[in-house]
Coordinates of N, CA and C in Angstrom, one line a residue:
Chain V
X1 N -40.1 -64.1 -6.8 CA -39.6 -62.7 -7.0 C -38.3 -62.6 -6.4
X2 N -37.3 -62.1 -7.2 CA -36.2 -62.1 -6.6 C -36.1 -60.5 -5.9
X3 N -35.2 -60.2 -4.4 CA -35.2 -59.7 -3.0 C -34.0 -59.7 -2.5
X4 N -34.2 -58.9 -1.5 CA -33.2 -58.7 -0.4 C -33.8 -58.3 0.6
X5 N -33.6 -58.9 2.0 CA -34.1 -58.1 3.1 C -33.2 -58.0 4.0
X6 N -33.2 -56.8 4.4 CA -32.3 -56.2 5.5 C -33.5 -56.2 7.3
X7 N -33.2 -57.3 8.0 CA -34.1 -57.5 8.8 C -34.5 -56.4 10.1
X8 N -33.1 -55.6 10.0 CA -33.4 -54.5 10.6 C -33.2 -53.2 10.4
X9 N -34.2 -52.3 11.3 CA -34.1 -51.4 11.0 C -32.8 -50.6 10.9
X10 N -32.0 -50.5 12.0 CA -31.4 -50.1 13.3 C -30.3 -50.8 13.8
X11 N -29.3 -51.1 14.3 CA -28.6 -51.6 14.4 C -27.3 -50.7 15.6
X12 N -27.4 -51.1 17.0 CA -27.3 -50.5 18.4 C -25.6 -50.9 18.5
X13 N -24.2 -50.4 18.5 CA -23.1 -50.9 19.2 C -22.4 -49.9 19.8
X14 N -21.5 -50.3 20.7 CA -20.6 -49.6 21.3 C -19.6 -49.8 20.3
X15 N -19.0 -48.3 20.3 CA -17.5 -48.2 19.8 C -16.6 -49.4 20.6
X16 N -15.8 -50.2 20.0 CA -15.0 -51.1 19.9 C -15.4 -52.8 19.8
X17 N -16.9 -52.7 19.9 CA -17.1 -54.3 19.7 C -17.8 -54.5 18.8
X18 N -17.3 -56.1 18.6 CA -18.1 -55.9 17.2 C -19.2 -55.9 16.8
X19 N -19.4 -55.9 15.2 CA -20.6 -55.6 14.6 C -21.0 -56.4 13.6
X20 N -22.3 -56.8 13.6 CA -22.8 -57.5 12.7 C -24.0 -56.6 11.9
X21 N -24.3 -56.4 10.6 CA -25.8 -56.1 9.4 C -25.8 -56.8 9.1
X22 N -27.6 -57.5 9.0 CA -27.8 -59.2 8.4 C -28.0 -58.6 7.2
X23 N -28.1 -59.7 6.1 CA -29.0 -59.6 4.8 C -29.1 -60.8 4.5
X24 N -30.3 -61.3 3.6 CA -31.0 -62.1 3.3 C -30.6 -61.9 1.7
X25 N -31.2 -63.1 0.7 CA -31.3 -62.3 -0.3 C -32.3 -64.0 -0.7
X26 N -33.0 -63.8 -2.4 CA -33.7 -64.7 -2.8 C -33.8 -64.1 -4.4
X27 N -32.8 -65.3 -4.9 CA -32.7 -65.1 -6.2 C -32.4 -66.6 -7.0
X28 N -32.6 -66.2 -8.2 CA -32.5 -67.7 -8.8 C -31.3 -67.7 -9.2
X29 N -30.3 -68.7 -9.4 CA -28.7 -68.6 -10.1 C -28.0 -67.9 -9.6
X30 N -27.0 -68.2 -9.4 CA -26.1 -67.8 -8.6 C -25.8 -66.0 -8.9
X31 N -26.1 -65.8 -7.3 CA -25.9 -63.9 -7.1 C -24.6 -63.5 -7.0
X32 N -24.8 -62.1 -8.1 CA -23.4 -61.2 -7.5 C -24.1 -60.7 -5.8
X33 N -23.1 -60.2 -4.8 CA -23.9 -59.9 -3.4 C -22.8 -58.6 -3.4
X34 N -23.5 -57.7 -3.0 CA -22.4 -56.3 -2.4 C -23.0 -55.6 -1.7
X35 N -22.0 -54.7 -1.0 CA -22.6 -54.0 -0.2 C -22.1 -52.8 -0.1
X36 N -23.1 -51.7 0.1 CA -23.1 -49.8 -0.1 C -23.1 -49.5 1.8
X37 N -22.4 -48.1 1.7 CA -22.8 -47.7 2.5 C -22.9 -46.0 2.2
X38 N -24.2 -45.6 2.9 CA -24.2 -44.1 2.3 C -24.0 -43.0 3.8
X39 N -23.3 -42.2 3.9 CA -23.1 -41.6 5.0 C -24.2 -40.4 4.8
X40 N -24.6 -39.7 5.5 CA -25.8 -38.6 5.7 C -25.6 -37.3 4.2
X41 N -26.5 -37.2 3.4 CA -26.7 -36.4 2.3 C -25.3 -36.1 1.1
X42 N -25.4 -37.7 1.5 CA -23.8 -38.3 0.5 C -24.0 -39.8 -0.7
X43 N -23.4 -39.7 -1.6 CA -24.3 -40.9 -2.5 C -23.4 -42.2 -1.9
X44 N -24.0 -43.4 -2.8 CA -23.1 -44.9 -1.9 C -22.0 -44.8 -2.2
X45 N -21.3 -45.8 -1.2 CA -19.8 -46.0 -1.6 C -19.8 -47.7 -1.1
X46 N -19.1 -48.3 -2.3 CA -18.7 -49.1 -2.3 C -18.3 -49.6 -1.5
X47 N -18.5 -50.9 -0.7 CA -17.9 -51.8 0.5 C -17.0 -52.8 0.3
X48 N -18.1 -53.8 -0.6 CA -17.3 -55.0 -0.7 C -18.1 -55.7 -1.5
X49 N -17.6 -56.7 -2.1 CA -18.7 -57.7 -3.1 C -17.9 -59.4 -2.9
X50 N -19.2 -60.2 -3.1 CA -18.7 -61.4 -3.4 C -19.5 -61.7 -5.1
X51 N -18.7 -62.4 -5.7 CA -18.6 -62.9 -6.9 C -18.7 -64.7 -7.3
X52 N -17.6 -64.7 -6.6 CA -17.0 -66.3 -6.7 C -15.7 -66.5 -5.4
X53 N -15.7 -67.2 -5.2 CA -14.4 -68.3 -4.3 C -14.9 -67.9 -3.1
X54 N -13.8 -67.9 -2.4 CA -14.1 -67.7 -1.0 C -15.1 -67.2 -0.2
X55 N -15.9 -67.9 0.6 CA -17.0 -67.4 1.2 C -17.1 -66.0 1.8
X56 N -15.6 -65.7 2.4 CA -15.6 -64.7 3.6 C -14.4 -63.8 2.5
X57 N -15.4 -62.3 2.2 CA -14.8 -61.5 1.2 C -14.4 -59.9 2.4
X58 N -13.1 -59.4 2.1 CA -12.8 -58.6 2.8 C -13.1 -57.2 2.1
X59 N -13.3 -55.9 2.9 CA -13.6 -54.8 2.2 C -12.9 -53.6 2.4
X60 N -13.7 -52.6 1.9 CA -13.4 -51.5 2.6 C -13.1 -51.2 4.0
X61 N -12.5 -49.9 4.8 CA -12.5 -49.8 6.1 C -12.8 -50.6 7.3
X62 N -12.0 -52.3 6.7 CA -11.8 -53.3 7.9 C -13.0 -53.8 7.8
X63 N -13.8 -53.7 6.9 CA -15.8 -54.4 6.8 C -15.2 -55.6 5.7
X64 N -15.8 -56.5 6.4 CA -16.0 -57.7 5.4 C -17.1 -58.7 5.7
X65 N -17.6 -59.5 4.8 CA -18.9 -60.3 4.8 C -18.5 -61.2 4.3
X66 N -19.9 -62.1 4.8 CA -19.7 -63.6 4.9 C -20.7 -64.4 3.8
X67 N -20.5 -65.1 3.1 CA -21.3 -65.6 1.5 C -21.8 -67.0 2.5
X68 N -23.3 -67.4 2.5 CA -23.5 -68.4 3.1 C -24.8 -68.6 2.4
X69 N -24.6 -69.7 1.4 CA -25.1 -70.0 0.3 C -26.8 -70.9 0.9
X70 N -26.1 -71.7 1.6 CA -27.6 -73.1 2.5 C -28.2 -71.5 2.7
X71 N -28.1 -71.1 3.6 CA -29.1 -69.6 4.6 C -29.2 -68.2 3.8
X72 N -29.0 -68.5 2.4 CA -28.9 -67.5 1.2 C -28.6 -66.1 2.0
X73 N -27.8 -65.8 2.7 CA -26.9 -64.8 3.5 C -25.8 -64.0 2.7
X74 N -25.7 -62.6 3.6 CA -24.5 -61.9 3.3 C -24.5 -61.3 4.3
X75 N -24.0 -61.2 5.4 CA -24.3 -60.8 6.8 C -22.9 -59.6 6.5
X76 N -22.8 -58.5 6.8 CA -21.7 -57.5 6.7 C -21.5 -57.5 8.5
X77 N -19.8 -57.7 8.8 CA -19.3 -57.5 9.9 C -18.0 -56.7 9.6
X78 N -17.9 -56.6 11.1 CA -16.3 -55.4 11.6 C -16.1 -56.1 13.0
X79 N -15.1 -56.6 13.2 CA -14.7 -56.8 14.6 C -14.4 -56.0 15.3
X80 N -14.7 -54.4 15.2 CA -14.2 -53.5 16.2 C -14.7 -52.4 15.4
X81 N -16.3 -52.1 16.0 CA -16.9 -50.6 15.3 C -15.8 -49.1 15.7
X82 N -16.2 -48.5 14.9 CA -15.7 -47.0 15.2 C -17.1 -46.1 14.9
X83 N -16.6 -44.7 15.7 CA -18.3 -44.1 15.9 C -18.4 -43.6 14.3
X84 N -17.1 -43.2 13.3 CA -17.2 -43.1 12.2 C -17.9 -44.1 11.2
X85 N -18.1 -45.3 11.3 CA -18.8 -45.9 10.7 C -20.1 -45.8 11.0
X86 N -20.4 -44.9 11.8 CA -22.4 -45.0 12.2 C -23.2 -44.0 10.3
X87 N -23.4 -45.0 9.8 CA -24.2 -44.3 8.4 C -24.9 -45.5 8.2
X88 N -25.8 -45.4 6.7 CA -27.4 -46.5 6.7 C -26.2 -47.8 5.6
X89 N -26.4 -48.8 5.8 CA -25.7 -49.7 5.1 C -27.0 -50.5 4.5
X90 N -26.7 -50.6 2.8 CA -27.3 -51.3 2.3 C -26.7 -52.1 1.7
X91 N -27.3 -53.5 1.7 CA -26.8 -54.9 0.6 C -27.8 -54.7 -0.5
X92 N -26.8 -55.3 -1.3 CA -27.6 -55.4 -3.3 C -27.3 -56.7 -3.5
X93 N -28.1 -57.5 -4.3 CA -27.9 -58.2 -4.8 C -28.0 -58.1 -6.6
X94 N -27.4 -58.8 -7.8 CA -27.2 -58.8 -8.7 C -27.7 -59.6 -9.6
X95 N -28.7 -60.3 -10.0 CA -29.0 -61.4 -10.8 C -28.1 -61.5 -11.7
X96 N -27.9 -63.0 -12.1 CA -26.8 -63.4 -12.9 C -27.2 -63.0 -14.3
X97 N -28.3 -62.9 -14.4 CA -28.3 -62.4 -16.3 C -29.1 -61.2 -16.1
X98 N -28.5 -60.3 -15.8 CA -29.0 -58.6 -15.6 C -27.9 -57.8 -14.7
X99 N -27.9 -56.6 -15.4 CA -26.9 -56.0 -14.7 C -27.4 -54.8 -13.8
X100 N -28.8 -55.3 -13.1 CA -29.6 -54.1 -12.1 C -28.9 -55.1 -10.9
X101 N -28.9 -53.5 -10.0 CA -29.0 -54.0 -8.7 C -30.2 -53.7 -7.6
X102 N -30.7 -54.9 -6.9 CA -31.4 -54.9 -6.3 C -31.3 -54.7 -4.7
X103 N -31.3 -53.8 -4.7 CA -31.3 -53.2 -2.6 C -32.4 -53.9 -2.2
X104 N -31.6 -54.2 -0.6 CA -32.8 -54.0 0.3 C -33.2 -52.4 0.6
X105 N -34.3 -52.7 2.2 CA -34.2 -51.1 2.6 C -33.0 -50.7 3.1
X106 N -32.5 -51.3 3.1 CA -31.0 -50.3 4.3 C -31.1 -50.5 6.2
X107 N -29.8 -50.4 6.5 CA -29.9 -50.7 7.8 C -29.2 -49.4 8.3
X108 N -29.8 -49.0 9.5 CA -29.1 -48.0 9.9 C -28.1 -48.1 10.7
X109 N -27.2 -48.0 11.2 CA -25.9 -48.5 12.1 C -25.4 -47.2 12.9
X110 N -25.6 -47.2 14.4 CA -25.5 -46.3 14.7 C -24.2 -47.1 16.1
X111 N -23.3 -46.3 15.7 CA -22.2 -46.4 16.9 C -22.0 -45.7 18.0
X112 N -22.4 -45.9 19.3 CA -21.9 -45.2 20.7 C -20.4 -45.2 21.4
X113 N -20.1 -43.7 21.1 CA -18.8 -43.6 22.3 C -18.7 -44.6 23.2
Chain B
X1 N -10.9 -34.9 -10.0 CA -10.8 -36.0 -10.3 C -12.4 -36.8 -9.9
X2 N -13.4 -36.3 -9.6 CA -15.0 -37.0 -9.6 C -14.9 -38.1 -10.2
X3 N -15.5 -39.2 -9.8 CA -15.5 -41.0 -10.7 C -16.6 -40.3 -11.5
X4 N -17.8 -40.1 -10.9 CA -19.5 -40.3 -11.5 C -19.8 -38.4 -10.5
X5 N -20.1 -37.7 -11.7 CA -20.8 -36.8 -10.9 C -21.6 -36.3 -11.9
X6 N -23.2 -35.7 -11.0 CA -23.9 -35.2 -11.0 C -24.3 -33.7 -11.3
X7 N -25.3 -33.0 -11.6 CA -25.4 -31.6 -11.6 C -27.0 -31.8 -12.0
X8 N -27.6 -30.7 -11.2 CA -27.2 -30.2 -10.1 C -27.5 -31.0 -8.6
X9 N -27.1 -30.7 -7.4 CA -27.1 -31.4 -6.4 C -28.6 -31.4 -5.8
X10 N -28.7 -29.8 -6.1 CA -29.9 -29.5 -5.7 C -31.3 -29.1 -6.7
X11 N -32.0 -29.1 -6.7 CA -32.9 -28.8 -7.5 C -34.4 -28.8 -6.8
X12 N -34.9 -27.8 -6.9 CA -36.6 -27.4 -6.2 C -36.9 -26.4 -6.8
X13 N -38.3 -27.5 -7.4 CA -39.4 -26.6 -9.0 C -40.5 -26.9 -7.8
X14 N -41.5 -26.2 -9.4 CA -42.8 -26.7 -8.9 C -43.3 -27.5 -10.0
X15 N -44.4 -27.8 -9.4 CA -45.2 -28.7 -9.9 C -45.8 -28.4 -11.6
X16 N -45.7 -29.2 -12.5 CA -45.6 -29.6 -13.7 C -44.5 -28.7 -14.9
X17 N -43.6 -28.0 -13.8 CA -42.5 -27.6 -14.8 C -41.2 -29.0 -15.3
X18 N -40.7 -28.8 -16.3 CA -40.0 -30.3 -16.8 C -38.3 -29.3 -16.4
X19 N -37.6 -30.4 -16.1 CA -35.8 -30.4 -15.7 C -35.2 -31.7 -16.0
X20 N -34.0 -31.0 -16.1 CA -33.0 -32.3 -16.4 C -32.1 -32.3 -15.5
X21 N -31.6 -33.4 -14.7 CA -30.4 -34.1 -14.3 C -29.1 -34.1 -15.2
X22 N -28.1 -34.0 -15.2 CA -26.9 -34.7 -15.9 C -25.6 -35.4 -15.4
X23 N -25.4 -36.3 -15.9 CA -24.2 -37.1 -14.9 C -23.4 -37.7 -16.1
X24 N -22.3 -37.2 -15.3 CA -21.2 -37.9 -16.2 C -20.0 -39.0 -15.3
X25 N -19.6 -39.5 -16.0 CA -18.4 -40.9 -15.7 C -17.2 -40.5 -16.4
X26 N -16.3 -40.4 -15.8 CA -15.1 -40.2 -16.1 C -14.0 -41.8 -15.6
X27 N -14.5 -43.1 -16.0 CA -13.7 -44.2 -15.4 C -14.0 -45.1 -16.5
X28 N -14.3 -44.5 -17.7 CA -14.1 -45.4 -19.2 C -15.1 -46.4 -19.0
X29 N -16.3 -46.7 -18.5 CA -17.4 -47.2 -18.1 C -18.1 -47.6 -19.1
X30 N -18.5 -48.4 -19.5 CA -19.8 -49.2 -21.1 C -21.3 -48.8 -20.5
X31 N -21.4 -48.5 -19.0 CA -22.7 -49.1 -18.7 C -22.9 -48.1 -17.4
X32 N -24.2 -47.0 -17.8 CA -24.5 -46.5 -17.1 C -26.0 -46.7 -16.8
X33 N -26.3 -45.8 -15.3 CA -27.7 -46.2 -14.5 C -28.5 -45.2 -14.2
X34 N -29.6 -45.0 -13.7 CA -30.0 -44.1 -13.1 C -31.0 -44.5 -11.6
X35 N -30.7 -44.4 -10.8 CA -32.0 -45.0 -9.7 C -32.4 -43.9 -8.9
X36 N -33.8 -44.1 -8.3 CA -34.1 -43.6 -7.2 C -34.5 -43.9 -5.9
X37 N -34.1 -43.0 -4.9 CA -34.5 -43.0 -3.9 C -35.3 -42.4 -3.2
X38 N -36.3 -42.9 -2.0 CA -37.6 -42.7 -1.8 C -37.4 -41.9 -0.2
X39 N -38.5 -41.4 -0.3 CA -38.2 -40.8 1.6 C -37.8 -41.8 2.0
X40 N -38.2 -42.9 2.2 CA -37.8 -44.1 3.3 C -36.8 -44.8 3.1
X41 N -35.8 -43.9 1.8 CA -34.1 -44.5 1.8 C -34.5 -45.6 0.7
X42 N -35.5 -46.1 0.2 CA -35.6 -47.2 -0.7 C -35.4 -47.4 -1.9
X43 N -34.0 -47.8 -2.3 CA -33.6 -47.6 -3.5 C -34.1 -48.7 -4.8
X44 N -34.2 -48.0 -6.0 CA -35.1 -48.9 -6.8 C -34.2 -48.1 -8.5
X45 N -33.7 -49.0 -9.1 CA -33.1 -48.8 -10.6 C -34.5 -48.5 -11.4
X46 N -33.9 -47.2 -12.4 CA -35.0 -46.6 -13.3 C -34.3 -47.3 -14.7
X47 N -33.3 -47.0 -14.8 CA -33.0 -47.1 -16.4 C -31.2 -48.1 -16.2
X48 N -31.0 -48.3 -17.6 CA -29.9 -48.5 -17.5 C -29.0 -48.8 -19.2
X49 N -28.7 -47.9 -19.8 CA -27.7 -47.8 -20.9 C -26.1 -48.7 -20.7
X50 N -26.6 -48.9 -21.8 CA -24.9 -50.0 -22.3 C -24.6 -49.5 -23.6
X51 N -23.4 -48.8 -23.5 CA -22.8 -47.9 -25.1 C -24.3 -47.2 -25.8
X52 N -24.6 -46.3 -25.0 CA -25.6 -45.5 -25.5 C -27.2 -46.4 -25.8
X53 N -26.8 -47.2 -25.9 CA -28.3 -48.0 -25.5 C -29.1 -48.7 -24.9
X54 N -30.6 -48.6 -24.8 CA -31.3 -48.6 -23.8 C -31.0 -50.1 -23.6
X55 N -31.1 -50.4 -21.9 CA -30.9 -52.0 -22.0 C -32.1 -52.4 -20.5
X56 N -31.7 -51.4 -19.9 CA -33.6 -51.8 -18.8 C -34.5 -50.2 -18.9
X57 N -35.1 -50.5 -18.5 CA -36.4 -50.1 -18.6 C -37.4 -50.4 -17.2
X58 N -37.2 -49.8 -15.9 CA -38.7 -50.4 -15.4 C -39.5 -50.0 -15.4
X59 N -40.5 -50.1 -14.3 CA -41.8 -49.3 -14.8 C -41.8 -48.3 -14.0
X60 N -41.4 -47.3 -15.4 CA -40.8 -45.8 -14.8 C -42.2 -45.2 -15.5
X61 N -42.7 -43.9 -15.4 CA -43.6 -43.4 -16.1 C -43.0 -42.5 -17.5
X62 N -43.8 -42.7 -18.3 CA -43.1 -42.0 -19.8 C -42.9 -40.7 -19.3
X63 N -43.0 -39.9 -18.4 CA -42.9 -38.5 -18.1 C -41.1 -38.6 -18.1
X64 N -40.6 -39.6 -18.0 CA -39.1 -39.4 -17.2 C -38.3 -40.1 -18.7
X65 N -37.5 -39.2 -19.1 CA -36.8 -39.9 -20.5 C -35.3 -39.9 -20.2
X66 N -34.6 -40.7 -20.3 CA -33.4 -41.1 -19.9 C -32.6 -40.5 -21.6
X67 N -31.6 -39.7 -21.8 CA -31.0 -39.9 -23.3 C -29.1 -40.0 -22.5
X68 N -28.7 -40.1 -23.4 CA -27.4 -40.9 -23.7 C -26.3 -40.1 -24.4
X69 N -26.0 -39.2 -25.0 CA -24.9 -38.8 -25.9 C -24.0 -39.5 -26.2
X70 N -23.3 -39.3 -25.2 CA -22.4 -40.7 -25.4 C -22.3 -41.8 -24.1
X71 N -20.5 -42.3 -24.3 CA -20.7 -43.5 -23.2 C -20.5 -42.9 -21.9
X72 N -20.0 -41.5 -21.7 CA -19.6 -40.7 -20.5 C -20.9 -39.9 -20.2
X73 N -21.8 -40.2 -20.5 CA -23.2 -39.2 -20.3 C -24.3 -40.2 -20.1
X74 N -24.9 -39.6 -19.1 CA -26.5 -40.0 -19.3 C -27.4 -38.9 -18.4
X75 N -28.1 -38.5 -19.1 CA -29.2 -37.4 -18.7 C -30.4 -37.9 -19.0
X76 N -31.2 -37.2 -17.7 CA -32.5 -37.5 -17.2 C -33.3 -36.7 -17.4
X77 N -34.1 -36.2 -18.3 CA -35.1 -35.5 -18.2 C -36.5 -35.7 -17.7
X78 N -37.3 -35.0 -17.1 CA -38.5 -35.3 -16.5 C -39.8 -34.2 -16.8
X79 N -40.9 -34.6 -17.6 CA -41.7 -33.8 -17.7 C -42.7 -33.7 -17.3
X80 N -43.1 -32.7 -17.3 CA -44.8 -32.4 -16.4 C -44.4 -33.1 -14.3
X81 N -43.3 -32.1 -13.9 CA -43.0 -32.6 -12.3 C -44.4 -32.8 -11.7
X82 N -44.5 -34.2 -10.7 CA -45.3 -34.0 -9.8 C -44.6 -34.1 -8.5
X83 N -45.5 -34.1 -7.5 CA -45.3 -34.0 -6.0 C -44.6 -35.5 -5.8
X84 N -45.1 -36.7 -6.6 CA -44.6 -37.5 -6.1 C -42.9 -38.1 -6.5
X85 N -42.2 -36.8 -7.4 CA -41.1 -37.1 -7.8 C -40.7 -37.0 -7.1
X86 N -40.3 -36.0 -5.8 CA -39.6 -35.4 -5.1 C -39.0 -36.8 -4.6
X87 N -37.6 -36.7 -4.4 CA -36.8 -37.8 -4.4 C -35.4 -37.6 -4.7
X88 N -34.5 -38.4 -3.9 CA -32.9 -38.1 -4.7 C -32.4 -39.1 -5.5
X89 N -32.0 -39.1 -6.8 CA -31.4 -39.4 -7.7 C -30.4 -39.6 -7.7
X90 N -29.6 -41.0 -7.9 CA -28.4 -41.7 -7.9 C -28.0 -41.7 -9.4
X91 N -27.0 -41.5 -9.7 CA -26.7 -42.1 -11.7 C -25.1 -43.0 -11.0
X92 N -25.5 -43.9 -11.6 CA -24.2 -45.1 -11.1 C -23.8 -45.6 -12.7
X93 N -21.9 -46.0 -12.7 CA -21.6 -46.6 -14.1 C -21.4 -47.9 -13.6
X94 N -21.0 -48.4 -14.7 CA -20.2 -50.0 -14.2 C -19.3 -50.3 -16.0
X95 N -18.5 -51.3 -15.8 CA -18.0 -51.7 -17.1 C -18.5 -53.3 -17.2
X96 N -19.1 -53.8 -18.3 CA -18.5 -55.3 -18.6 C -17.9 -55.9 -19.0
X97 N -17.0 -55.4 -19.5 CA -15.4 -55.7 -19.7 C -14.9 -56.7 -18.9
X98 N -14.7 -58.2 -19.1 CA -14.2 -58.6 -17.9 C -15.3 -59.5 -16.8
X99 N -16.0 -59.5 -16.9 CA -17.5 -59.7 -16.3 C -18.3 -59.1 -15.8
X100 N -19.0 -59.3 -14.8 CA -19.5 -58.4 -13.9 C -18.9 -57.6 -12.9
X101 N -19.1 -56.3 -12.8 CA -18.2 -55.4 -12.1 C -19.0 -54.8 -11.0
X102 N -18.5 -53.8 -10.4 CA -19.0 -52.8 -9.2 C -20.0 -51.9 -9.8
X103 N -20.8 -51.2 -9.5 CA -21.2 -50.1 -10.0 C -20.7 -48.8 -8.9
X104 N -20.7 -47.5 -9.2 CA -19.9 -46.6 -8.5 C -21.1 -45.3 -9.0
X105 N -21.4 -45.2 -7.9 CA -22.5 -44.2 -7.6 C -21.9 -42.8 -7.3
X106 N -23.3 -41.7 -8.0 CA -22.7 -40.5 -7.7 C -22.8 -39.9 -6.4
X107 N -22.8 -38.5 -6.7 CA -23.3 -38.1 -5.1 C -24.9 -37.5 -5.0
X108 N -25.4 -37.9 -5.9 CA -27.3 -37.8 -6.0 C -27.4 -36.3 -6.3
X109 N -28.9 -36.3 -7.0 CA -29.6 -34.9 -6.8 C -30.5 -34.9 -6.1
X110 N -30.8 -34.1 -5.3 CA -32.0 -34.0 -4.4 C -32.8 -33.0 -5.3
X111 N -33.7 -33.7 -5.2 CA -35.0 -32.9 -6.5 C -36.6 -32.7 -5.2
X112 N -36.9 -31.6 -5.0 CA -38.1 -31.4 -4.4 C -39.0 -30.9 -5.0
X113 N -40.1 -31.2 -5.5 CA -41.3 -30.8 -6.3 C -42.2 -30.1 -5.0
X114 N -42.5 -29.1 -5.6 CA -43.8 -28.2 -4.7 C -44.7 -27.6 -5.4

């Protein structure tokens, strides 16, 4: 069955260091991978996607992820959180012959002063 | 200037009265969506139109009819509400023009059945 898992719930940082959201995914043929983020009683907004080439795809507001094909990965990082990025981040994945996207559950990301 | 918006944001019926959703795309889009979201944030695709035609389908219940007007429209209608609809509502476009694209979500309706 093709998936996504977002392994945590929750996700704990101080304002200025960095950050890591894992994701997982399990699909057959090669995946589109992207990633949403939804701020509190607001719809998603686009982050970033990988497609093709380069493993390491850059995004929105200094967020970029890492395509790691062997560990079927999309890990979303920021080298330097801000408390404005604390909202629930979800990854999707895309199957190659369908144009649905499949979320995990979402991670929550919460940033400390 | 809205990419993808919705109407209305809000919406709280009761139980077995029917409503509609409507969302429109203003970004020249082939291919629109509709999904839901569950209390527990878990998002899951209902429908999905390419140039006014159906192209998924999950296993949504026949109570919930997706129609199309055109390529800047997709509306949701839902009949006989139950308790278990209550949920917010995403309508997302994308193009495939080009290959596979982004999809660009709205700002949801929150729909509460009582």
């Amino acid at each position: 069955a093709q998936s996504v898992a977002q392994p945590e719930d929750q996700v704990n940082v101080a304002e200025g260091n960095p950050l890591t959201v894992k994701c997982t995914y399990s699909v057959s043929g090669n995946p589109y991978l992207f990633w949403y983020v939804q701020y509190p009683n607001r719809g998603l907004q686009f982050l970033l996607k990988y497609i093709t080439g380069d493993n390491l795809v850059k995004g929105s507001y200094g967020f970029e992820a890492e395509f790691n094909k062997s560990q079927t990965s999309f890990h979303l990082k920021k080298p330097s959180a801000l408390v404005s990025d604390s909202a629930l981040y979800f990854c999707a994945v895309r199957p190659f012959n369908t144009d649905k996207l499949i979320f995990g559950t979402g991670t929550r990301l919460q940033v400390f002063p | 200037d809205t990419a993808v918006s919705q109407t209305p944001k809000y919406l709280v019926t009761q139980m077995g009265n029917d409503k509609s959703i409507k969302c429109e795309q203003n970004l020249g889009h082939d291919t629109m969506y509709w999904y839901k979201q569950d209390s527990k944030k878990f998002l899951k695709i209902m429908f999905s139109y390419n140039n006014k035609e159906l192209i998924i389908n999950e296993t949504v219940p026949n109570r919930f009819s997706p129609k199309s007007p055109d390529k800047a429209h997709l509306n949701l209608h839902i009949n006989s509400l139950e308790l278990g609809d209550s949920a917010v509502y995403f309508c997302a476009s994308s193009t495939t023009r080009g290959g596979r694209e982004t999809q660009y979500f709205g700002p949801g309706t929150r729909l509460l059945v009582l």
